[in-house]
Short mmCIF file of C-alpha atoms in Angstrom, two decimals:
data_model
loop_
_atom_site.label_atom_id
_atom_site.label_comp_id
_atom_site.label_asym_id
_atom_site.label_seq_id
_atom_site.Cartn_x
_atom_site.Cartn_y
_atom_site.Cartn_z
CA MET A 367 33.25 -124.56 -174.90
CA GLN A 368 33.32 -126.86 -177.93
CA THR A 369 31.33 -125.48 -180.84
CA ILE A 370 29.72 -127.09 -184.04
CA GLN A 371 32.59 -126.11 -185.92
CA ASP A 372 34.98 -127.78 -183.80
CA ILE A 373 32.92 -131.15 -183.87
CA GLN A 374 32.87 -130.68 -187.90
CA ASN A 375 36.62 -130.09 -188.05
CA PHE A 376 37.24 -133.71 -186.60
CA GLU A 377 40.50 -135.37 -187.92
CA GLY A 378 40.16 -139.10 -188.79
CA LYS A 379 37.17 -140.98 -190.44
CA TYR A 380 34.64 -140.60 -187.96
CA PRO A 381 33.68 -137.75 -185.31
CA LYS A 382 33.66 -139.28 -181.92
CA GLN A 383 29.99 -138.02 -181.30
CA LEU A 384 28.92 -140.57 -184.11
CA TRP A 385 29.80 -143.44 -181.77
CA TYR A 386 27.42 -142.19 -179.08
CA LEU A 387 24.70 -141.78 -181.68
CA PHE A 388 25.58 -145.33 -182.81
CA PHE A 389 25.06 -147.13 -179.53
CA SER A 390 21.90 -145.21 -178.74
CA GLU A 391 20.26 -145.91 -182.04
CA MET A 392 21.33 -149.52 -181.88
CA TRP A 393 19.51 -150.19 -178.71
CA GLU A 394 16.61 -148.34 -180.23
CA ARG A 395 16.53 -150.41 -183.24
CA PHE A 396 16.79 -153.42 -180.92
CA CYS A 397 13.38 -152.40 -179.22
CA PHE A 398 11.98 -151.53 -182.47
CA TYR A 399 12.83 -154.41 -184.69
CA GLY A 400 12.02 -156.61 -181.65
CA MET A 401 8.48 -155.36 -181.69
CA ARG A 402 8.28 -155.49 -185.15
CA GLY A 403 9.07 -158.96 -185.78
CA MET A 404 6.73 -160.11 -183.38
CA LEU A 405 3.72 -158.16 -184.64
CA THR A 406 2.13 -160.45 -187.34
CA PHE A 407 2.76 -163.69 -185.72
CA PHE A 408 1.57 -162.41 -182.58
CA MET A 409 -1.78 -161.27 -184.10
CA VAL A 410 -2.37 -164.66 -185.82
CA ASP A 411 -1.39 -166.64 -183.01
CA GLN A 412 -2.68 -164.86 -179.81
CA LEU A 413 -5.20 -162.29 -181.13
CA LEU A 414 -6.70 -165.17 -183.58
CA MET A 415 -6.68 -162.77 -186.73
CA LYS A 416 -6.87 -164.30 -190.17
CA GLU A 417 -3.76 -164.07 -191.95
CA ASP A 418 -5.01 -161.41 -194.59
CA VAL A 419 -6.26 -159.29 -191.75
CA ALA A 420 -3.01 -159.45 -189.90
CA ASN A 421 -1.23 -158.49 -192.99
CA LEU A 422 -3.39 -155.51 -193.33
CA GLN A 423 -3.35 -154.64 -189.47
CA TYR A 424 0.74 -154.98 -189.83
CA GLY A 425 0.81 -152.54 -192.65
CA ALA A 426 -1.34 -150.08 -190.91
CA THR A 427 0.75 -150.15 -187.89
CA GLN A 428 4.07 -149.69 -189.68
CA ALA A 429 2.43 -146.96 -191.57
CA PHE A 430 1.56 -145.06 -188.73
CA VAL A 431 4.90 -145.43 -187.16
CA TYR A 432 6.76 -143.96 -190.08
CA ALA A 433 4.01 -141.35 -190.90
CA PHE A 434 4.58 -140.17 -187.33
CA THR A 435 8.36 -139.71 -188.02
CA PHE A 436 7.19 -136.77 -190.23
CA VAL A 437 5.26 -135.26 -187.35
CA GLY A 438 8.25 -135.82 -184.98
CA GLY A 439 10.48 -134.17 -187.50
CA LEU A 440 8.33 -131.26 -188.09
CA PHE A 441 7.84 -130.70 -184.04
CA ALA A 442 11.77 -130.91 -183.86
CA ASP A 443 12.44 -128.20 -186.26
CA LYS A 444 9.84 -125.92 -185.27
CA ILE A 445 9.67 -126.33 -181.39
CA LEU A 446 11.51 -128.99 -179.42
CA GLY A 447 14.71 -129.57 -181.23
CA TYR A 448 16.11 -132.88 -181.92
CA ARG A 449 17.48 -133.57 -178.50
CA LYS A 450 14.23 -133.04 -176.73
CA SER A 451 12.22 -134.90 -179.45
CA LEU A 452 14.37 -137.92 -179.21
CA PHE A 453 14.06 -138.09 -175.35
CA TRP A 454 10.61 -137.78 -175.29
CA GLY A 455 10.14 -140.35 -178.06
CA GLY A 456 12.24 -142.67 -176.21
CA ILE A 457 10.10 -142.40 -172.98
CA MET A 458 6.82 -143.01 -175.15
CA MET A 459 8.34 -146.27 -176.55
CA ILE A 460 9.40 -147.28 -172.95
CA ILE A 461 5.72 -146.80 -171.76
CA GLY A 462 4.44 -148.73 -174.77
CA SER A 463 6.81 -151.81 -173.95
CA ILE A 464 5.49 -151.75 -170.46
CA ILE A 465 1.99 -151.62 -171.09
CA LEU A 466 2.53 -154.65 -173.73
CA ALA A 467 4.50 -156.41 -171.07
CA ILE A 468 1.88 -156.13 -168.35
CA ASP A 469 -1.01 -157.97 -170.80
CA PRO A 470 0.01 -158.01 -174.52
CA LYS A 471 -3.63 -159.35 -175.63
CA GLN A 472 -5.61 -156.94 -173.64
CA PHE A 473 -3.72 -153.80 -173.96
CA PHE A 474 -2.14 -154.73 -177.21
CA PHE A 475 -3.18 -151.50 -179.36
CA LEU A 476 -2.86 -149.20 -176.43
CA GLY A 477 0.81 -150.16 -176.16
CA ILE A 478 1.34 -149.99 -179.90
CA ALA A 479 -0.15 -146.42 -179.98
CA PHE A 480 2.53 -145.50 -177.51
CA THR A 481 5.23 -147.02 -179.60
CA VAL A 482 4.04 -145.44 -182.70
CA ILE A 483 4.29 -141.87 -181.40
CA GLY A 484 7.62 -142.56 -179.75
CA THR A 485 9.16 -144.07 -182.65
CA GLY A 486 7.88 -141.07 -184.57
CA PHE A 487 9.78 -138.31 -182.39
CA PHE A 488 12.99 -140.40 -181.83
CA LYS A 489 13.73 -142.08 -185.36
CA PRO A 490 14.23 -139.17 -187.79
CA ASN A 491 15.69 -136.79 -185.29
CA ILE A 492 18.87 -138.97 -184.38
CA SER A 493 19.37 -139.36 -188.11
CA THR A 494 19.27 -135.81 -188.58
CA MET A 495 21.63 -135.06 -185.70
CA VAL A 496 24.26 -137.49 -187.57
CA GLY A 497 24.29 -135.37 -190.75
CA THR A 498 24.80 -132.10 -188.52
CA LEU A 499 28.10 -133.69 -187.55
CA TYR A 500 29.45 -132.91 -191.10
CA LYS A 501 30.03 -129.98 -193.05
CA ALA A 502 27.90 -129.91 -196.19
CA ASP A 503 30.73 -130.71 -198.56
CA ASP A 504 32.35 -133.32 -196.19
CA SER A 505 33.04 -136.28 -198.43
CA ARG A 506 33.25 -138.49 -195.11
CA ARG A 507 29.52 -138.10 -194.56
CA ASP A 508 28.52 -141.22 -196.54
CA ALA A 509 31.02 -143.03 -194.50
CA GLY A 510 29.55 -141.98 -191.39
CA PHE A 511 25.85 -142.85 -192.38
CA SER A 512 27.10 -146.38 -193.15
CA LEU A 513 28.62 -146.76 -189.77
CA PHE A 514 25.33 -145.36 -188.20
CA TYR A 515 23.45 -148.00 -190.46
CA SER A 516 25.51 -150.90 -189.26
CA GLY A 517 24.42 -149.70 -185.59
CA ILE A 518 21.01 -149.88 -186.67
CA ASN A 519 21.39 -153.40 -188.17
CA ILE A 520 23.27 -154.96 -185.10
CA GLY A 521 20.08 -153.70 -182.93
CA ALA A 522 17.73 -155.11 -185.63
CA LEU A 523 19.66 -158.53 -185.57
CA LEU A 524 19.72 -159.03 -181.98
CA GLY A 525 16.35 -157.77 -181.34
CA GLY A 526 14.73 -159.26 -184.35
CA TYR A 527 15.84 -162.97 -183.30
CA VAL A 528 15.86 -162.82 -179.62
CA CYS A 529 12.36 -161.14 -178.89
CA ILE A 530 10.35 -163.55 -181.51
CA ASP A 531 12.38 -166.54 -179.89
CA ILE A 532 11.31 -165.69 -176.28
CA GLY A 533 7.74 -164.93 -177.17
CA LYS A 534 7.34 -167.94 -179.23
CA ASN A 535 8.76 -170.46 -176.80
CA TYR A 536 8.65 -168.72 -173.38
CA SER A 537 6.52 -165.53 -172.73
CA TRP A 538 5.10 -162.73 -174.96
CA SER A 539 5.19 -160.54 -171.88
CA ILE A 540 8.86 -160.98 -171.46
CA ALA A 541 9.91 -160.33 -174.95
CA PHE A 542 7.79 -157.05 -174.93
CA GLY A 543 9.15 -156.15 -171.52
CA LEU A 544 13.12 -156.85 -172.86
CA ALA A 545 12.14 -154.37 -175.79
CA GLY A 546 11.50 -151.68 -173.26
CA ILE A 547 14.99 -152.49 -171.02
CA VAL A 548 16.86 -152.02 -174.02
CA MET A 549 15.11 -148.74 -174.89
CA ILE A 550 16.06 -147.45 -171.22
CA ILE A 551 19.76 -148.33 -172.16
CA SER A 552 19.35 -146.31 -175.57
CA LEU A 553 18.25 -143.04 -173.70
CA VAL A 554 20.79 -143.45 -170.79
CA THR A 555 23.49 -143.71 -173.59
CA PHE A 556 21.94 -140.43 -175.03
CA MET A 557 21.87 -138.63 -171.80
CA PHE A 558 25.93 -139.06 -171.75
CA THR A 559 26.10 -137.94 -175.38
CA GLN A 560 24.67 -134.56 -174.91
CA LYS A 561 27.62 -132.98 -173.18
CA ASN A 562 29.74 -133.57 -176.13
CA MET A 563 27.29 -132.44 -178.81
CA ALA A 564 27.68 -128.59 -178.42
CA THR A 565 24.70 -126.76 -179.66
CA ILE A 566 23.64 -129.52 -182.16
CA GLY A 567 19.76 -130.43 -181.60
CA LEU A 568 18.92 -127.80 -179.29
CA SER A 569 15.55 -126.19 -179.29
CA PRO A 570 14.85 -123.63 -182.60
CA LEU A 571 13.11 -121.44 -179.82
CA LEU A 572 15.99 -120.57 -177.58
CA HIS A 573 15.57 -116.96 -178.56
CA LEU A 574 12.31 -116.87 -177.02
CA GLN A 575 11.65 -115.99 -173.10
CA ASP A 576 12.00 -119.29 -171.20
CA SER A 577 8.37 -119.20 -170.36
CA LYS A 578 6.90 -118.91 -173.83
CA ARG A 579 9.26 -121.65 -174.94
CA LYS A 580 8.30 -124.03 -172.52
CA SER A 581 4.64 -123.36 -172.92
CA TYR A 582 5.17 -124.39 -176.54
CA GLU A 583 7.22 -127.49 -175.37
CA TYR A 584 4.50 -128.47 -172.57
CA ALA A 585 1.68 -128.11 -175.29
CA THR A 586 3.44 -130.61 -177.37
CA TYR A 587 3.80 -133.13 -174.57
CA ILE A 588 0.25 -132.89 -173.45
CA GLY A 589 -1.03 -132.80 -177.33
CA THR A 590 0.93 -136.08 -177.76
CA LEU A 591 -0.69 -137.73 -174.77
CA LEU A 592 -4.14 -136.42 -175.74
CA ALA A 593 -3.48 -137.97 -179.24
CA ILE A 594 -3.16 -141.56 -177.77
CA PRO A 595 -6.77 -142.43 -177.80
CA LEU A 596 -7.19 -141.29 -181.37
CA ILE A 597 -3.86 -143.16 -182.47
CA MET A 598 -5.20 -146.20 -180.59
CA THR A 599 -8.34 -146.12 -182.46
CA MET A 600 -6.89 -145.46 -186.07
CA VAL A 601 -4.24 -148.23 -185.47
CA SER A 602 -6.80 -150.89 -184.52
CA SER A 603 -8.76 -150.31 -187.60
CA PRO A 604 -7.14 -150.69 -191.00
CA ASP A 605 -10.17 -148.41 -192.46
CA TYR A 606 -8.93 -145.55 -190.31
CA THR A 607 -5.56 -146.03 -191.90
CA ASN A 608 -7.05 -145.73 -195.35
CA TYR A 609 -8.43 -142.42 -194.53
CA PHE A 610 -5.02 -141.15 -192.72
CA MET A 611 -2.87 -142.37 -195.79
CA TYR A 612 -5.28 -140.57 -198.54
CA THR A 613 -4.84 -137.50 -196.59
CA ILE A 614 -1.26 -137.19 -194.95
CA GLY A 615 0.61 -137.60 -198.21
CA PRO A 616 -1.28 -134.81 -200.18
CA ILE A 617 -1.17 -132.38 -197.08
CA THR A 618 2.48 -133.07 -196.64
CA LEU A 619 3.22 -132.14 -200.28
CA LEU A 620 0.95 -129.16 -200.07
CA TYR A 621 3.00 -127.92 -197.01
CA LEU A 622 6.31 -128.57 -198.63
CA ALA A 623 5.15 -126.33 -201.83
CA TYR A 624 4.31 -123.92 -199.18
CA GLU A 625 7.94 -123.69 -197.81
CA MET A 626 9.20 -123.98 -201.03
CA ARG A 627 8.44 -120.29 -201.83
CA ASN A 628 10.98 -119.26 -199.51
CA PHE A 629 14.04 -120.87 -201.16
CA SER A 630 15.87 -120.36 -204.49
CA LEU A 631 15.26 -122.13 -207.75
CA GLN A 632 18.63 -124.11 -207.17
CA GLU A 633 17.50 -125.01 -203.77
CA ASN A 634 14.10 -126.25 -205.33
CA LYS A 635 15.53 -127.99 -207.94
CA LYS A 636 17.46 -130.26 -205.44
CA LEU A 637 14.01 -130.70 -203.53
CA ILE A 638 12.25 -131.98 -206.65
CA ALA A 639 15.24 -134.59 -206.87
CA ALA A 640 14.75 -135.34 -203.23
CA LEU A 641 11.10 -136.00 -204.20
CA ILE A 642 12.00 -138.43 -206.82
CA PHE A 643 14.07 -140.40 -204.57
CA ILE A 644 11.35 -140.40 -201.97
CA LEU A 645 8.66 -141.50 -204.63
CA PHE A 646 10.73 -144.47 -205.51
CA SER A 647 11.85 -145.52 -202.09
CA ILE A 648 7.62 -145.90 -201.58
CA PHE A 649 8.01 -148.78 -204.14
CA PHE A 650 11.15 -150.13 -202.54
CA TRP A 651 9.78 -150.50 -198.97
CA ALA A 652 6.52 -151.84 -200.43
CA PHE A 653 8.32 -154.95 -201.64
CA PHE A 654 11.06 -154.95 -199.05
CA GLU A 655 8.85 -154.78 -196.09
CA GLN A 656 6.96 -158.31 -196.77
CA SER A 657 9.49 -159.45 -194.30
CA GLY A 658 7.37 -158.28 -191.26
CA GLY A 659 4.09 -159.37 -193.05
CA SER A 660 3.73 -162.18 -195.40
CA LEU A 661 7.16 -163.37 -195.04
CA SER A 662 6.64 -163.87 -191.32
CA LEU A 663 3.91 -165.79 -191.95
CA PHE A 664 5.41 -167.80 -194.72
CA ALA A 665 8.46 -168.36 -192.34
CA ALA A 666 6.00 -169.80 -189.81
CA ASN A 667 3.88 -171.84 -191.97
CA ASN A 668 6.27 -173.10 -194.52
CA LEU A 669 10.22 -173.08 -193.50
CA GLU A 670 11.90 -176.05 -192.10
CA ASN A 671 13.99 -175.21 -188.98
CA ASP A 672 17.01 -176.73 -190.20
CA PHE A 673 19.84 -174.62 -191.68
CA LEU A 674 22.90 -176.65 -192.70
CA GLY A 675 22.34 -179.03 -189.88
CA ILE A 676 21.65 -176.53 -187.29
CA ASN A 677 18.25 -176.10 -185.65
CA LEU A 678 16.98 -172.50 -186.01
CA GLU A 679 13.76 -170.62 -185.57
CA PRO A 680 12.48 -169.71 -189.11
CA ASN A 681 10.72 -166.44 -187.78
CA GLY A 682 14.01 -165.42 -186.03
CA VAL A 683 15.86 -166.04 -189.20
CA ASN A 684 13.31 -164.24 -191.27
CA ASN A 685 13.82 -161.18 -188.83
CA ALA A 686 17.74 -161.23 -188.28
CA ALA A 687 19.33 -162.42 -191.68
CA ASN A 688 19.11 -159.30 -193.26
CA SER A 689 20.73 -157.51 -190.65
CA LEU A 690 23.39 -159.84 -190.23
CA PHE A 691 24.09 -159.62 -193.74
CA VAL A 692 24.02 -155.75 -193.79
CA ILE A 693 26.51 -155.80 -190.83
CA ILE A 694 29.17 -158.30 -192.76
CA PHE A 695 28.74 -156.74 -196.12
CA ALA A 696 28.16 -153.05 -195.59
CA PRO A 697 31.98 -152.22 -195.28
CA LEU A 698 32.89 -154.38 -198.18
CA LEU A 699 30.44 -152.69 -200.50
CA GLY A 700 31.54 -149.34 -199.18
CA LEU A 701 35.03 -150.36 -200.21
CA ILE A 702 33.95 -151.36 -203.63
CA TRP A 703 32.19 -147.87 -203.98
CA VAL A 704 35.70 -146.33 -203.03
CA TRP A 705 37.69 -148.64 -205.56
CA LEU A 706 35.39 -147.77 -208.26
CA ASN A 707 35.55 -143.93 -207.29
CA VAL A 708 39.32 -144.28 -207.57
CA ARG A 709 38.81 -145.44 -211.16
CA LYS A 710 36.10 -142.95 -211.81
CA VAL A 711 33.47 -145.65 -212.80
CA GLU A 712 31.48 -145.35 -209.28
CA PRO A 713 27.77 -145.45 -210.52
CA ASN A 714 26.19 -142.10 -209.17
CA THR A 715 23.47 -142.18 -206.22
CA VAL A 716 20.47 -142.57 -208.96
CA VAL A 717 21.87 -145.62 -210.55
CA LYS A 718 22.66 -147.00 -207.20
CA PHE A 719 19.02 -146.41 -206.42
CA GLY A 720 18.22 -148.52 -209.55
CA LEU A 721 20.45 -151.40 -208.83
CA GLY A 722 18.95 -151.47 -205.32
CA PHE A 723 15.61 -152.58 -207.29
CA LEU A 724 17.41 -154.91 -209.59
CA PHE A 725 18.72 -156.86 -206.34
CA LEU A 726 15.26 -156.74 -205.09
CA ALA A 727 13.83 -158.29 -208.34
CA LEU A 728 16.45 -161.03 -208.13
CA ALA A 729 15.78 -161.50 -204.31
CA PHE A 730 12.02 -162.07 -204.79
CA TYR A 731 12.52 -164.38 -207.56
CA THR A 732 14.55 -166.49 -205.11
CA PHE A 733 11.82 -166.36 -202.76
CA TYR A 734 9.43 -167.49 -205.46
CA SER A 735 12.05 -170.44 -206.23
CA THR A 736 11.49 -171.71 -202.75
CA ARG A 737 8.36 -173.51 -204.05
CA PHE A 738 10.78 -175.83 -206.09
CA PHE A 739 12.36 -177.14 -202.93
CA ALA A 740 9.19 -178.08 -200.82
CA ASN A 741 8.48 -181.41 -199.65
CA ILE A 742 4.99 -183.03 -199.94
CA ASP A 743 3.90 -181.16 -196.63
CA GLY A 744 4.54 -177.81 -198.08
CA LEU A 745 7.55 -177.14 -195.88
CA THR A 746 10.69 -175.66 -197.93
CA SER A 747 14.27 -174.95 -197.83
CA LEU A 748 15.51 -172.29 -194.84
CA GLU A 749 18.86 -172.27 -196.99
CA VAL A 750 17.17 -170.92 -200.02
CA PHE A 751 15.01 -168.55 -197.92
CA THR A 752 18.32 -167.08 -196.20
CA LEU A 753 19.80 -166.92 -199.85
CA ALA A 754 16.97 -164.72 -200.94
CA TYR A 755 17.92 -162.26 -197.88
CA PHE A 756 21.51 -162.54 -198.84
CA ILE A 757 20.61 -160.98 -202.17
CA ILE A 758 17.98 -158.46 -200.65
CA THR A 759 20.63 -157.09 -198.40
CA PHE A 760 22.84 -155.57 -201.65
CA GLY A 761 19.54 -154.10 -202.75
CA GLU A 762 18.93 -152.38 -199.40
CA LEU A 763 22.56 -151.17 -199.12
CA CYS A 764 22.56 -149.80 -202.66
CA LEU A 765 19.40 -147.56 -201.51
CA SER A 766 18.83 -147.03 -197.75
CA PRO A 767 22.07 -145.73 -196.19
CA ILE A 768 22.52 -143.52 -199.19
CA GLY A 769 18.89 -142.26 -198.91
CA LEU A 770 19.46 -140.98 -195.30
CA SER A 771 22.61 -139.41 -196.61
CA ILE A 772 21.10 -137.68 -199.62
CA MET A 773 18.13 -136.19 -197.90
CA THR A 774 20.39 -134.10 -195.70
CA LYS A 775 22.60 -133.24 -198.79
CA LEU A 776 19.54 -132.00 -200.90
CA SER A 777 17.64 -130.36 -198.33
CA PRO A 778 18.01 -126.79 -197.27
CA GLU A 779 19.36 -126.56 -193.49
CA LYS A 780 15.68 -125.10 -192.20
CA LEU A 781 14.16 -128.12 -193.80
CA GLN A 782 16.11 -131.15 -192.80
CA GLY A 783 14.17 -132.34 -190.19
CA MET A 784 11.14 -132.23 -192.25
CA MET A 785 12.54 -133.76 -195.28
CA MET A 786 13.97 -136.61 -193.07
CA GLY A 787 10.42 -137.01 -192.01
CA MET A 788 9.11 -137.20 -195.44
CA TRP A 789 11.89 -139.84 -196.32
CA PHE A 790 10.43 -141.80 -193.46
CA LEU A 791 6.90 -141.01 -194.43
CA ALA A 792 7.68 -142.64 -197.86
CA SER A 793 8.48 -145.76 -195.75
CA ALA A 794 5.01 -145.46 -194.11
CA TYR A 795 3.15 -145.74 -197.52
CA GLY A 796 5.77 -148.63 -198.57
CA GLN A 797 4.47 -150.12 -195.10
CA TYR A 798 0.89 -149.36 -195.74
CA VAL A 799 1.18 -150.96 -199.54
CA ALA A 800 3.18 -153.83 -198.07
CA GLY A 801 0.02 -154.88 -196.04
CA ILE A 802 -2.06 -154.63 -198.80
CA LEU A 803 0.23 -156.53 -201.04
CA GLY A 804 0.62 -159.25 -198.39
CA ALA A 805 -3.21 -159.51 -197.68
CA GLY A 806 -3.56 -160.09 -201.31
CA MET A 807 -1.36 -163.05 -201.52
CA SER A 808 -2.72 -164.76 -198.20
CA ILE A 809 -5.49 -167.33 -198.56
CA THR A 810 -8.57 -166.52 -196.45
CA ASN A 811 -9.64 -170.07 -196.02
CA GLU A 812 -8.71 -171.01 -192.59
CA ASN A 813 -8.65 -174.70 -193.63
CA ALA A 814 -5.89 -174.10 -196.55
CA THR A 815 -3.00 -176.47 -196.43
CA LYS A 816 0.69 -175.60 -196.19
CA SER A 817 1.21 -176.50 -199.63
CA GLU A 818 -1.79 -174.25 -200.98
CA LYS A 819 -0.20 -171.25 -198.64
CA LEU A 820 3.04 -171.88 -200.34
CA ILE A 821 1.87 -171.47 -203.77
CA ALA A 822 -0.25 -168.41 -202.87
CA TYR A 823 2.66 -166.58 -201.34
CA THR A 824 5.14 -167.61 -204.01
CA ASP A 825 3.07 -166.45 -206.79
CA GLY A 826 2.96 -163.01 -205.36
CA TYR A 827 6.73 -163.30 -204.57
CA GLN A 828 6.79 -163.71 -208.45
CA GLN A 829 4.82 -160.53 -209.30
CA LEU A 830 6.79 -158.50 -206.92
CA ALA A 831 10.12 -159.47 -208.65
CA LEU A 832 8.65 -158.20 -212.02
CA TYR A 833 7.48 -154.96 -210.63
CA ALA A 834 10.81 -154.27 -208.96
CA LEU A 835 12.78 -155.26 -212.42
CA ILE A 836 10.75 -152.34 -214.05
CA ALA A 837 11.14 -149.91 -211.54
CA GLY A 838 15.16 -150.47 -211.40
CA VAL A 839 15.25 -150.11 -215.20
CA VAL A 840 13.26 -147.05 -215.10
CA LEU A 841 15.30 -145.32 -212.53
CA ILE A 842 18.47 -146.01 -214.45
CA VAL A 843 17.04 -144.67 -217.49
CA ILE A 844 16.04 -141.37 -216.03
CA SER A 845 19.23 -141.00 -214.00
CA PRO A 846 20.82 -138.37 -216.22
CA LEU A 847 17.67 -135.96 -215.58
CA VAL A 848 17.64 -136.35 -211.76
CA ARG A 849 21.38 -135.94 -211.72
CA LYS A 850 20.90 -132.36 -213.40
CA LEU A 851 18.24 -131.53 -210.75
CA MET A 852 20.90 -132.49 -207.85
CA GLN A 853 23.40 -130.07 -209.49
CA ASP A 854 26.62 -130.14 -207.36
CA VAL A 855 25.18 -132.68 -204.73
CA LYS A 856 26.96 -136.27 -205.35
#
């Protein structure tokens, strides 16, 4: 029988199990980004929300999605294991998509509640399983996460463009239903994966009697379902989101401090370094995730549908351009890092994070510059808008795939699921802040012209560019201190 050691001693660049997880994650991300790309526009166009309210609602919904990745990671570490958590999450996402497909207007928040919890159980645990395919000191780990990240973006590219296009031009029910169909494909793929995973991702309670272990598992499943009405209520009201976000972060930090008592000083220094990465990632995602909120409405209101003579859906471009550029340029950037490493001039992880913010700043200055290409009706260049996404892609590639990898490197084995959850919890705070920032840019006057909306949003993007620039400089300045905390981790 194959063991974890057999898997980790693979020859070549990638373990074969990575490809199974790649395809499972690709289809799950189709579902997730397809849903994400529809949310803000659907709320304005179909639920008739004002733009500032829709921005806040988007931020609240996405915040809960990522906040529950922490909960999902915790239950995986303590009770279910990664495999059952992932499968349970996928089932919940499928149910959510079916509910939305039946009647997206009437059952919107009920369907979203299922999706929120489902993503929380699925997302952090498949990423953690990728990390377990490698030994702690295996230099091929970053390459594995980069390939895995490409799978994420292929799914995001397809789902991001196809779902919004079907929803706007054909049927919202079909669009939401399609997200559920691809999630079924993801779970079927994972079912065929399990036989090649040795003991990776099994329940941590296998030492208990079957009856006792199953009672814990069933309690988790039942508790999840009982939480649906509560999640539905909280997601449907941004006020509840405020209370939740004010409490979940401090509670998480207190729990981490409690767990840190069980580890050595050297391990705790690495955890502090991980927390610094997590803190800065909050700011990064707060800016980056305008893509699902304010930039979605900006695309609907202020973009022409012509790209170099080709007629394209502006919202589809907004949802898919970044993913397309990641697929194309992630391998190229990886080769650049290798080339620099051979010459011993590759920037360290902290500096790469800082560079991510500098690219982010340049991208938002480019979003700002779209105002200079607008016509008298307030419609501006889809090409310049896409150029901004080209730039923002390099910012993301300097931060996100490296972030997934560094969480597994800096975390003690017993806390890997939790720390991966905290990484995604940081995304929750980023999404939450993104909604607030987007609402602040929007014009509450329903009779505002497209030109007035253009000015309001681009003014906001100029401010975000400045904040991103400051954050990038600060990170680069403190990089020697963070490197000391990381010790032998590179």
